[in-house]
């Protein structure tokens, strides 16, 4: 099936234009496929409709990102948004959350930043592994690349260094396009159902309860960064 036909078929399953798309769960082959680059397979109208549908799906979930494979479309396209209020962003925030305005990115990829090779451990969940979390080590900073579609309709080449939580979101979503789930990268023994997440907000206590070994178990209370 041609990509545009597949996208139209996926969009056609919605009850109405404001309805979210179904998010497929781990085990669906689309989540393990290597997605095709977005390279003119879709008309502008269909691309815009697809992005809008992915944004509705992300908001409805709710989540901070959705990748096209999660709605069963093997295309290198993601949407992201993490609205952080001025009061939410402060120095004690171990995850270093900063505002990530709503955007779609086609053909996203990321590269290491040689000047910041620190690894950060953080709890991640995935809308395609509903209800579960695990501790995932990630580079604290990455160079992010791709074609960005901003909420105001602007299209631009993306080439920026992102750090902290939004760098983690970008890596998580871009990984989906190579068939990688965040839990594939997680620290062994750190798989936790969200009902128990409250026990594990302090990583030093979490690794004790879970019997986690390795670099992450060397962290001080409250610390989530680990310099390599
Ligand atoms: Zn995910």
mmCIF file of C-alpha atoms and ligand atoms in Angstrom:
data_model
loop_
_atom_site.group_PDB
_atom_site.id
_atom_site.type_symbol
_atom_site.label_atom_id
_atom_site.label_comp_id
_atom_site.label_asym_id
_atom_site.label_seq_id
_atom_site.Cartn_x
_atom_site.Cartn_y
_atom_site.Cartn_z
ATOM 1 C CA UNK A 1 0.000 0.000 0.000
ATOM 2 C CA UNK A 2 1.294 3.461 -0.838
ATOM 3 C CA UNK A 3 2.163 5.588 2.184
ATOM 4 C CA UNK A 4 -0.484 8.194 1.409
ATOM 5 C CA UNK A 5 -3.169 5.493 1.148
ATOM 6 C CA UNK A 6 -2.045 3.982 4.462
ATOM 7 C CA UNK A 7 -2.189 7.392 6.148
ATOM 8 C CA UNK A 8 -5.650 8.113 4.701
ATOM 9 C CA UNK A 9 -6.861 4.703 5.851
ATOM 10 C CA UNK A 10 -5.486 5.351 9.370
ATOM 11 C CA UNK A 11 -7.074 8.810 9.506
ATOM 12 C CA UNK A 12 -10.346 7.350 8.195
ATOM 13 C CA UNK A 13 -10.701 5.141 11.267
ATOM 14 C CA UNK A 14 -11.339 8.170 13.462
ATOM 15 C CA UNK A 15 -14.900 8.751 14.600
ATOM 16 C CA UNK A 16 -14.653 12.455 13.707
ATOM 17 C CA UNK A 17 -12.010 15.084 12.993
ATOM 18 C CA UNK A 18 -11.430 15.854 16.680
ATOM 19 C CA UNK A 19 -11.114 12.226 17.772
ATOM 20 C CA UNK A 20 -7.726 10.779 18.757
ATOM 21 C CA UNK A 21 -6.136 7.940 16.831
ATOM 22 C CA UNK A 22 -5.664 4.530 18.412
ATOM 23 C CA UNK A 23 -2.188 4.143 19.940
ATOM 24 C CA UNK A 24 -0.820 0.676 19.248
ATOM 25 C CA UNK A 25 0.795 -1.271 22.080
ATOM 26 C CA UNK A 26 4.101 -3.157 22.368
ATOM 27 C CA UNK A 27 3.898 -6.246 20.232
ATOM 28 C CA UNK A 28 2.471 -4.406 17.226
ATOM 29 C CA UNK A 29 4.979 -4.862 14.387
ATOM 30 C CA UNK A 30 4.874 -1.139 13.510
ATOM 31 C CA UNK A 31 6.726 -0.407 16.757
ATOM 32 C CA UNK A 32 9.615 -2.625 15.689
ATOM 33 C CA UNK A 33 9.928 -1.497 12.082
ATOM 34 C CA UNK A 34 12.459 0.971 10.726
ATOM 35 C CA UNK A 35 10.324 3.834 9.476
ATOM 36 C CA UNK A 36 10.679 5.448 6.060
ATOM 37 C CA UNK A 37 12.003 9.005 5.724
ATOM 38 C CA UNK A 38 9.323 11.595 5.011
ATOM 39 C CA UNK A 39 10.231 12.569 1.459
ATOM 40 C CA UNK A 40 7.252 13.839 -0.460
ATOM 41 C CA UNK A 41 5.028 10.740 -0.159
ATOM 42 C CA UNK A 42 2.207 12.820 1.341
ATOM 43 C CA UNK A 43 0.401 15.813 -0.114
ATOM 44 C CA UNK A 44 0.597 18.977 1.994
ATOM 45 C CA UNK A 45 -3.051 18.548 3.015
ATOM 46 C CA UNK A 46 -2.612 14.956 4.129
ATOM 47 C CA UNK A 47 0.594 15.783 6.033
ATOM 48 C CA UNK A 48 -1.145 18.638 7.839
ATOM 49 C CA UNK A 49 -4.136 16.437 8.702
ATOM 50 C CA UNK A 50 -1.826 13.684 9.951
ATOM 51 C CA UNK A 51 0.155 16.078 12.165
ATOM 52 C CA UNK A 52 -3.058 17.557 13.593
ATOM 53 C CA UNK A 53 -4.396 14.065 14.330
ATOM 54 C CA UNK A 54 -1.139 13.108 16.080
ATOM 55 C CA UNK A 55 -1.317 16.274 18.193
ATOM 56 C CA UNK A 56 -4.924 15.504 19.189
ATOM 57 C CA UNK A 57 -3.833 11.967 20.082
ATOM 58 C CA UNK A 58 -0.902 13.263 22.182
ATOM 59 C CA UNK A 59 -3.118 15.723 24.066
ATOM 60 C CA UNK A 60 -5.859 13.151 24.637
ATOM 61 C CA UNK A 61 -3.487 10.485 26.011
ATOM 62 C CA UNK A 62 -2.078 12.728 27.592
ATOM 63 C CA UNK A 63 1.587 12.547 26.675
ATOM 64 C CA UNK A 64 4.531 14.774 25.730
ATOM 65 C CA UNK A 65 5.203 13.090 22.401
ATOM 66 C CA UNK A 66 3.832 10.722 19.777
ATOM 67 C CA UNK A 67 5.756 9.103 16.933
ATOM 68 C CA UNK A 68 3.990 8.009 13.747
ATOM 69 C CA UNK A 69 4.691 4.265 14.320
ATOM 70 C CA UNK A 70 2.611 4.531 17.497
ATOM 71 C CA UNK A 71 -0.463 5.123 15.337
ATOM 72 C CA UNK A 72 0.629 2.363 12.963
ATOM 73 C CA UNK A 73 2.245 4.592 10.321
ATOM 74 C CA UNK A 74 5.903 3.680 9.565
ATOM 75 C CA UNK A 75 7.004 7.216 8.713
ATOM 76 C CA UNK A 76 9.763 9.325 10.289
ATOM 77 C CA UNK A 77 7.491 11.934 11.873
ATOM 78 C CA UNK A 78 6.976 12.899 15.530
ATOM 79 C CA UNK A 79 5.027 15.509 17.495
ATOM 80 C CA UNK A 80 6.152 16.845 20.877
ATOM 81 C CA UNK A 81 5.020 19.341 23.493
ATOM 82 C CA UNK A 82 5.895 19.837 27.140
ATOM 83 C CA UNK A 83 4.457 23.027 28.591
ATOM 84 C CA UNK A 84 6.397 24.061 31.688
ATOM 85 C CA UNK A 85 5.012 26.961 33.689
ATOM 86 C CA UNK A 86 7.410 29.562 35.150
ATOM 87 C CA UNK A 87 6.844 28.110 38.627
ATOM 88 C CA UNK A 88 7.597 24.555 37.461
ATOM 89 C CA UNK A 89 11.097 25.316 36.229
ATOM 90 C CA UNK A 90 13.585 25.822 39.038
ATOM 91 C CA UNK A 91 17.102 24.813 39.904
ATOM 92 C CA UNK A 92 16.103 21.969 42.233
ATOM 93 C CA UNK A 93 14.324 20.185 39.372
ATOM 94 C CA UNK A 94 16.606 17.170 38.887
ATOM 95 C CA UNK A 95 15.163 16.484 35.440
ATOM 96 C CA UNK A 96 15.892 20.000 34.173
ATOM 97 C CA UNK A 97 12.516 20.525 32.510
ATOM 98 C CA UNK A 98 12.258 23.530 30.242
ATOM 99 C CA UNK A 99 9.463 24.617 27.935
ATOM 100 C CA UNK A 100 9.116 22.566 24.761
ATOM 101 C CA UNK A 101 6.615 24.369 22.510
ATOM 102 C CA UNK A 102 4.309 22.297 20.348
ATOM 103 C CA UNK A 103 6.106 21.146 17.216
ATOM 104 C CA UNK A 104 6.230 18.347 14.681
ATOM 105 C CA UNK A 105 9.589 17.131 13.378
ATOM 106 C CA UNK A 106 10.101 15.170 10.174
ATOM 107 C CA UNK A 107 13.170 12.971 9.842
ATOM 108 C CA UNK A 108 14.413 13.718 13.382
ATOM 109 C CA UNK A 109 17.840 12.492 14.390
ATOM 110 C CA UNK A 110 20.202 13.231 17.217
ATOM 111 C CA UNK A 111 23.942 13.187 17.754
ATOM 112 C CA UNK A 112 26.219 13.304 20.810
ATOM 113 C CA UNK A 113 27.502 16.672 22.011
ATOM 114 C CA UNK A 114 31.228 16.189 22.650
ATOM 115 C CA UNK A 115 31.371 19.047 25.192
ATOM 116 C CA UNK A 116 28.674 17.403 27.363
ATOM 117 C CA UNK A 117 28.972 13.624 27.483
ATOM 118 C CA UNK A 118 27.162 13.272 30.836
ATOM 119 C CA UNK A 119 24.601 10.514 31.190
ATOM 120 C CA UNK A 120 21.311 11.206 32.955
ATOM 121 C CA UNK A 121 19.081 8.548 34.472
ATOM 122 C CA UNK A 122 15.375 9.279 34.448
ATOM 123 C CA UNK A 123 12.035 7.509 34.719
ATOM 124 C CA UNK A 124 10.382 7.091 31.336
ATOM 125 C CA UNK A 125 7.078 5.723 30.207
ATOM 126 C CA UNK A 126 5.681 5.143 26.742
ATOM 127 C CA UNK A 127 2.092 5.451 25.538
ATOM 128 C CA UNK A 128 2.700 2.170 23.685
ATOM 129 C CA UNK A 129 3.626 0.349 26.911
ATOM 130 C CA UNK A 130 0.702 1.725 28.839
ATOM 131 C CA UNK A 131 1.087 1.906 32.600
ATOM 132 C CA UNK A 132 4.760 1.010 32.923
ATOM 133 C CA UNK A 133 7.911 2.975 33.741
ATOM 134 C CA UNK A 134 11.602 2.202 33.804
ATOM 135 C CA UNK A 135 14.878 3.980 34.506
ATOM 136 C CA UNK A 136 16.517 4.960 31.239
ATOM 137 C CA UNK A 137 20.072 6.292 30.871
ATOM 138 C CA UNK A 138 20.376 8.985 28.192
ATOM 139 C CA UNK A 139 22.901 11.608 27.147
ATOM 140 C CA UNK A 140 22.038 14.806 29.039
ATOM 141 C CA UNK A 141 22.584 16.920 25.925
ATOM 142 C CA UNK A 142 22.161 16.062 22.256
ATOM 143 C CA UNK A 143 22.345 17.888 18.947
ATOM 144 C CA UNK A 144 18.863 17.588 17.419
ATOM 145 C CA UNK A 145 18.299 17.726 13.678
ATOM 146 C CA UNK A 146 15.387 17.424 11.277
ATOM 147 C CA UNK A 147 12.689 19.510 9.635
ATOM 148 C CA UNK A 148 10.547 21.287 12.215
ATOM 149 C CA UNK A 149 6.940 22.347 11.694
ATOM 150 C CA UNK A 150 6.090 24.938 14.320
ATOM 151 C CA UNK A 151 2.567 25.556 15.602
ATOM 152 C CA UNK A 152 2.397 28.912 13.730
ATOM 153 C CA UNK A 153 2.845 27.123 10.395
ATOM 154 C CA UNK A 154 6.558 27.864 10.014
ATOM 155 C CA UNK A 155 8.736 25.141 8.496
ATOM 156 C CA UNK A 156 12.460 25.296 9.312
ATOM 157 C CA UNK A 157 15.621 23.251 9.434
ATOM 158 C CA UNK A 158 16.188 22.169 13.021
ATOM 159 C CA UNK A 159 19.803 22.077 14.213
ATOM 160 C CA UNK A 160 20.059 22.876 17.931
ATOM 161 C CA UNK A 161 21.608 21.531 21.114
ATOM 162 C CA UNK A 162 18.946 20.464 23.584
ATOM 163 C CA UNK A 163 19.547 19.503 27.208
ATOM 164 C CA UNK A 164 17.582 18.020 30.067
ATOM 165 C CA UNK A 165 14.049 16.723 29.852
ATOM 166 C CA UNK A 166 13.264 17.964 26.348
ATOM 167 C CA UNK A 167 16.437 16.289 25.043
ATOM 168 C CA UNK A 168 15.117 13.070 26.609
ATOM 169 C CA UNK A 169 11.729 13.515 24.912
ATOM 170 C CA UNK A 170 13.384 14.052 21.529
ATOM 171 C CA UNK A 171 15.556 10.937 21.915
ATOM 172 C CA UNK A 172 12.574 8.846 23.025
ATOM 173 C CA UNK A 173 10.459 9.883 20.027
ATOM 174 C CA UNK A 174 13.274 9.614 17.458
ATOM 175 C CA UNK A 175 14.120 6.134 18.768
ATOM 176 C CA UNK A 176 10.590 4.980 17.864
ATOM 177 C CA UNK A 177 11.460 5.521 14.193
ATOM 178 C CA UNK A 178 14.198 2.898 14.457
ATOM 179 C CA UNK A 179 11.913 0.432 16.223
ATOM 180 C CA UNK A 180 13.392 1.143 19.671
ATOM 181 C CA UNK A 181 11.233 1.469 22.789
ATOM 182 C CA UNK A 182 12.557 3.349 25.826
ATOM 183 C CA UNK A 183 12.353 0.145 27.876
ATOM 184 C CA UNK A 184 14.851 -1.484 25.502
ATOM 185 C CA UNK A 185 17.399 0.963 26.923
ATOM 186 C CA UNK A 186 16.375 0.722 30.568
ATOM 187 C CA UNK A 187 18.419 -0.301 33.579
ATOM 188 C CA UNK A 188 17.765 -4.004 34.302
ATOM 189 C CA UNK A 189 15.356 -4.586 37.222
ATOM 190 C CA UNK A 190 13.956 -1.032 36.994
ATOM 191 C CA UNK A 191 10.615 -1.952 35.344
ATOM 192 C CA UNK A 192 7.853 -0.563 37.599
ATOM 193 C CA UNK A 193 4.084 -0.277 37.168
ATOM 194 C CA UNK A 194 2.919 3.319 37.503
ATOM 195 C CA UNK A 195 0.775 2.410 40.521
ATOM 196 C CA UNK A 196 4.029 1.970 42.472
ATOM 197 C CA UNK A 197 5.871 4.955 40.993
ATOM 198 C CA UNK A 198 5.404 6.924 44.198
ATOM 199 C CA UNK A 199 7.849 4.655 45.995
ATOM 200 C CA UNK A 200 10.586 5.404 43.516
ATOM 201 C CA UNK A 201 10.832 9.156 42.998
ATOM 202 C CA UNK A 202 14.137 9.255 44.884
ATOM 203 C CA UNK A 203 16.520 7.277 42.724
ATOM 204 C CA UNK A 204 18.847 6.267 45.535
ATOM 205 C CA UNK A 205 15.879 4.688 47.339
ATOM 206 C CA UNK A 206 14.548 3.214 44.125
ATOM 207 C CA UNK A 207 17.740 1.340 43.330
ATOM 208 C CA UNK A 208 17.787 0.036 46.907
ATOM 209 C CA UNK A 209 14.196 -1.266 46.763
ATOM 210 C CA UNK A 210 14.615 -2.725 43.298
ATOM 211 C CA UNK A 211 18.054 -4.240 43.876
ATOM 212 C CA UNK A 212 19.422 -2.344 40.893
ATOM 213 C CA UNK A 213 23.170 -2.597 40.394
ATOM 214 C CA UNK A 214 25.654 -0.678 38.315
ATOM 215 C CA UNK A 215 26.385 3.001 37.796
ATOM 216 C CA UNK A 216 22.937 4.194 38.755
ATOM 217 C CA UNK A 217 23.233 2.620 42.229
ATOM 218 C CA UNK A 218 26.168 4.946 42.986
ATOM 219 C CA UNK A 219 23.988 8.065 42.863
ATOM 220 C CA UNK A 220 23.535 10.269 45.913
ATOM 221 C CA UNK A 221 19.967 10.826 47.224
ATOM 222 C CA UNK A 222 18.032 12.958 44.775
ATOM 223 C CA UNK A 223 20.793 12.887 42.199
ATOM 224 C CA UNK A 224 19.860 11.854 38.676
ATOM 225 C CA UNK A 225 22.942 12.927 36.730
ATOM 226 C CA UNK A 226 25.936 10.702 36.356
ATOM 227 C CA UNK A 227 29.118 12.069 34.810
ATOM 228 C CA UNK A 228 30.850 9.545 32.651
HETATM 229 ZN ZN1 LIG B 1 7.077 6.086 23.323
#
